[in-house]
């Protein structure tokens, strides 16, 4: 039996498992590379249309929400430096049923981001004459566009097959570019094009508080800021996870938040008044399909527009590359916990989970089937992502009570306050996504239970030794939580029936979240079961080749 203390150091991974080749810069750049993707190309425009200049407040609130979740993840990532960590924390704390559920949320989020980034690349490429035939008028891919998208997904998978060291180097180079270009756009466009009157000439918050709150979830703000957990997903491949994981997690959020807030401020201030004279909801100007490049052209910076169109290939491409990696690592973690077939945990000679990569490619191709719009799909994934993150605060509360002496390389200050607060904030973000998004998410959750639950039944029927233990007692709160969030959204004012008024709905979500949080803590697995789950994962963390 491997000791729990050694498991926390990450030094117990047997030879032949995932290779520990990634340092601090590689981890941080993996997260920053995920944060700075297509979100910066579209986020400022989508947010200001929905909230007006008060979108700056939406970005600040969104950044605070992500920081709270990142703080919790920073402590957990240092405690459990294992591949696909986000999918494993609820498994440790609440047993098989909760672990399977949050593992599915994690995989669903990771598997669908790469194809979205590919669609963003193809969409922005429509500026170029040779690429205008790649999309229909409604934004769905044509036959030739589908071929290009499939090729890009195959390219992502091909780079990943070279192993995590090559990936880290490739993404590090791309991330330097991805940070430099938006910073250049901020300062170059702001010089000579900064009009403070834009913040009040047509009203600061024309859509009111509801517009500000809805923009956080549905305009791409949270989607843009997501990605900090990529360092945690690569924890099993970190050279020094105790030191590097907390730094990489918090550092990436800080970099991303500062860049996005500055982008929103400059975007609003640089627009000529004629583009929003009829109200921010009717913002329009030539080339606004590529918002930043169109703005650069509008203010006479045509050369910068060309750079931005090029960046529209590189930024989403880097994010898609990282999420292709994350998908295979999450499925690796699911297989290690017994929720998915063991073939997902097999690696090649480079330590790459090859079957997980192949399935990420297949999933990406399926996602290229026509969807209503890029923005609706982004809203869907935002909800799935935050639902995934909501498992971490719950697990944190359990570990604080059940494993108080467990080694923590980073200890979250005021953790017993921050943890339930971050759970409340996560549920508010989910609620603000709207009922139209959440009922679709509910269908995806049911599909996950059918797939993973079906495998669990098969594993138990065959008497497989790693068949998951579905601990219903420790997860008795979970169905109430999922159904309860759905009912509140259905009755609320964000796409629902409107029976719960604004501000009262926030109170309802807060009270409901606190009840679920402490209910989950009270019924969680006992300490000996948690330690056994941790030891089992560490002992089996060397995949078959």
XYZ file of C-alpha atoms in Angstrom, residues 90-330:
241
model
C -15.136 14.008 -6.320
C -14.268 10.323 -6.751
C -11.967 10.471 -3.726
C -14.472 12.420 -1.593
C -17.826 10.872 -2.506
C -17.144 7.515 -4.098
C -18.121 6.070 -7.427
C -21.449 7.685 -8.271
C -20.289 11.276 -7.713
C -16.916 10.524 -9.252
C -18.535 9.099 -12.363
C -20.839 12.121 -12.645
C -18.197 14.827 -12.300
C -15.823 12.808 -14.431
C -18.386 12.901 -17.234
C -18.822 16.676 -16.811
C -15.050 17.058 -17.039
C -14.718 14.923 -20.165
C -17.711 16.587 -21.844
C -16.176 20.010 -21.336
C -12.700 19.064 -22.505
C -13.821 17.044 -25.532
C -15.975 19.787 -27.038
C -13.695 22.817 -26.676
C -11.221 21.769 -29.387
C -13.897 21.534 -32.121
C -15.295 24.913 -31.057
C -11.859 26.468 -31.446
C -11.541 24.840 -34.864
C -14.878 26.359 -35.888
C -13.660 29.752 -34.660
C -10.541 29.377 -36.814
C -12.601 28.456 -39.863
C -15.100 31.265 -39.203
C -12.466 33.990 -38.843
C -10.722 32.665 -41.948
C -13.843 33.684 -43.878
C -12.203 37.097 -44.264
C -9.837 35.538 -46.753
C -11.236 35.154 -50.232
C -10.111 31.538 -50.600
C -11.904 30.528 -47.362
C -15.288 32.197 -47.838
C -16.845 28.950 -49.066
C -16.035 27.056 -45.843
C -19.214 28.132 -43.995
C -22.893 28.535 -44.804
C -24.652 31.796 -44.014
C -25.892 30.369 -40.694
C -22.324 29.630 -39.571
C -22.411 25.861 -40.095
C -19.654 24.167 -42.051
C -19.924 23.379 -45.745
C -18.577 20.079 -47.095
C -15.193 21.675 -47.825
C -15.288 23.421 -44.443
C -15.889 20.070 -42.759
C -12.832 18.617 -44.496
C -10.694 21.528 -43.303
C -12.050 21.165 -39.754
C -11.367 17.420 -39.708
C -7.822 18.093 -40.943
C -7.233 20.613 -38.130
C -8.518 18.163 -35.510
C -6.213 15.501 -36.959
C -3.339 17.978 -36.711
C -4.080 18.571 -33.020
C -4.071 14.832 -32.364
C -0.887 14.325 -34.392
C 1.067 16.859 -32.320
C -0.168 15.189 -29.140
C 1.097 11.798 -30.334
C 4.643 13.169 -30.191
C 4.314 13.351 -26.425
C 3.837 15.980 -23.757
C 7.376 17.405 -24.012
C 6.926 18.313 -27.679
C 3.452 19.635 -26.855
C 4.788 21.850 -24.061
C 7.440 23.309 -26.355
C 4.956 23.823 -29.198
C 2.401 25.480 -26.949
C 5.017 27.639 -25.190
C 5.983 29.230 -28.493
C 2.332 29.729 -29.491
C 1.440 31.194 -26.088
C 4.136 33.880 -26.275
C 2.509 34.974 -29.520
C -1.004 34.683 -28.055
C -0.117 37.043 -25.200
C 1.830 39.502 -27.337
C -0.868 40.060 -29.974
C -3.782 41.076 -27.697
C -1.451 43.273 -25.642
C -0.266 44.945 -28.850
C -3.873 45.417 -29.963
C -4.741 46.998 -26.606
C -2.007 49.624 -26.675
C -1.847 50.338 -30.420
C -5.613 50.805 -30.824
C -5.937 52.798 -27.579
C -3.353 55.360 -28.718
C -5.336 58.034 -30.521
C -8.621 56.094 -30.379
C -9.651 56.251 -26.717
C -12.994 58.029 -26.242
C -14.083 58.077 -22.560
C -17.513 59.439 -23.542
C -18.361 56.044 -25.039
C -18.882 54.703 -21.527
C -21.908 56.928 -20.868
C -23.159 58.442 -24.151
C -25.695 55.648 -24.741
C -26.005 54.597 -21.114
C -23.519 52.685 -18.988
C -25.810 49.726 -18.267
C -28.670 49.960 -20.791
C -29.772 46.365 -20.133
C -29.622 46.776 -16.352
C -28.271 44.349 -13.788
C -29.812 41.377 -15.594
C -27.752 42.136 -18.698
C -24.586 42.409 -16.634
C -25.184 39.072 -14.919
C -26.330 37.203 -18.030
C -23.260 38.406 -19.952
C -21.015 36.616 -17.467
C -22.261 33.217 -18.615
C -23.747 33.655 -22.079
C -21.518 36.160 -23.889
C -18.371 34.081 -23.557
C -16.799 35.751 -20.485
C -16.525 32.622 -18.359
C -15.677 30.572 -21.438
C -12.842 32.983 -22.173
C -11.458 32.753 -18.639
C -11.705 28.974 -18.421
C -8.628 26.881 -18.973
C -6.702 27.400 -15.731
C -7.207 23.738 -14.833
C -5.073 22.529 -17.739
C -2.007 22.673 -15.482
C -3.878 20.425 -13.034
C -4.831 17.961 -15.790
C -1.092 17.649 -16.551
C -0.168 17.203 -12.876
C 0.882 13.601 -13.456
C 3.481 14.876 -15.929
C 4.871 17.750 -13.831
C 8.509 17.600 -12.724
C 7.778 19.357 -9.423
C 4.004 19.401 -8.838
C 4.235 20.455 -5.188
C 5.898 23.736 -6.118
C 4.653 24.376 -9.644
C 0.935 23.515 -9.676
C -0.329 26.316 -7.384
C 1.929 28.879 -9.074
C 0.880 27.842 -12.563
C -2.829 27.806 -11.684
C -2.987 31.217 -10.000
C -0.466 32.837 -12.349
C -2.421 31.857 -15.451
C -5.673 33.276 -14.041
C -3.963 36.562 -13.167
C -2.495 36.927 -16.658
C -5.760 36.064 -18.393
C -7.952 38.301 -16.219
C -5.768 41.387 -16.700
C -5.632 40.935 -20.478
C -9.391 40.406 -20.850
C -10.426 43.384 -18.715
C -8.057 45.662 -20.653
C -9.412 44.301 -23.938
C -12.988 45.139 -22.938
C -12.125 48.673 -21.829
C -10.205 49.474 -25.016
C -12.811 47.882 -27.295
C -15.556 50.082 -25.850
C -13.457 53.252 -25.865
C -12.089 52.844 -29.403
C -15.412 52.431 -31.239
C -16.662 55.412 -33.264
C -19.979 56.631 -31.880
C -21.739 55.927 -35.171
C -21.270 52.163 -34.664
C -23.524 52.136 -31.570
C -25.606 55.272 -32.085
C -28.789 53.171 -32.134
C -27.881 51.453 -28.860
C -25.272 48.911 -27.842
C -27.618 46.030 -28.662
C -27.414 47.173 -32.297
C -23.639 47.558 -32.504
C -22.563 47.185 -36.117
C -19.639 48.139 -38.322
C -17.937 46.764 -41.454
C -15.986 43.575 -40.733
C -17.585 42.992 -37.330
C -17.707 39.261 -37.990
C -14.066 39.470 -36.923
C -14.584 42.118 -34.207
C -11.026 43.178 -33.382
C -9.698 42.971 -36.922
C -12.739 44.912 -38.152
C -12.180 47.558 -35.480
C -8.506 47.898 -36.432
C -9.519 48.471 -40.065
C -12.187 50.956 -38.982
C -9.670 53.157 -37.129
C -7.146 53.073 -39.959
C -4.828 50.314 -38.728
C -5.100 47.952 -41.666
C -1.701 46.375 -41.033
C -2.783 45.452 -37.495
C -5.959 43.889 -38.890
C -3.814 41.511 -40.948
C -1.913 40.504 -37.822
C -5.189 39.901 -36.005
C -6.559 37.720 -38.780
C -3.380 35.658 -38.521
C -3.793 35.473 -34.749
C -7.315 34.166 -35.301
C -5.600 31.017 -36.543
C -2.892 30.796 -33.868
C -4.856 31.632 -30.687
C -7.756 29.200 -31.146
C -5.293 26.662 -32.554
C -3.192 26.719 -29.385
C -6.268 26.339 -27.191
C -7.593 23.466 -29.288
C -4.216 21.762 -29.057
C -4.225 21.896 -25.261
C -7.826 20.713 -24.901
C -7.087 17.747 -27.144
C -4.409 16.861 -24.587
C -6.816 17.418 -21.703
C -9.458 15.134 -23.200
C -7.099 12.163 -23.332
C -5.885 12.845 -19.765
C -9.421 13.068 -18.386
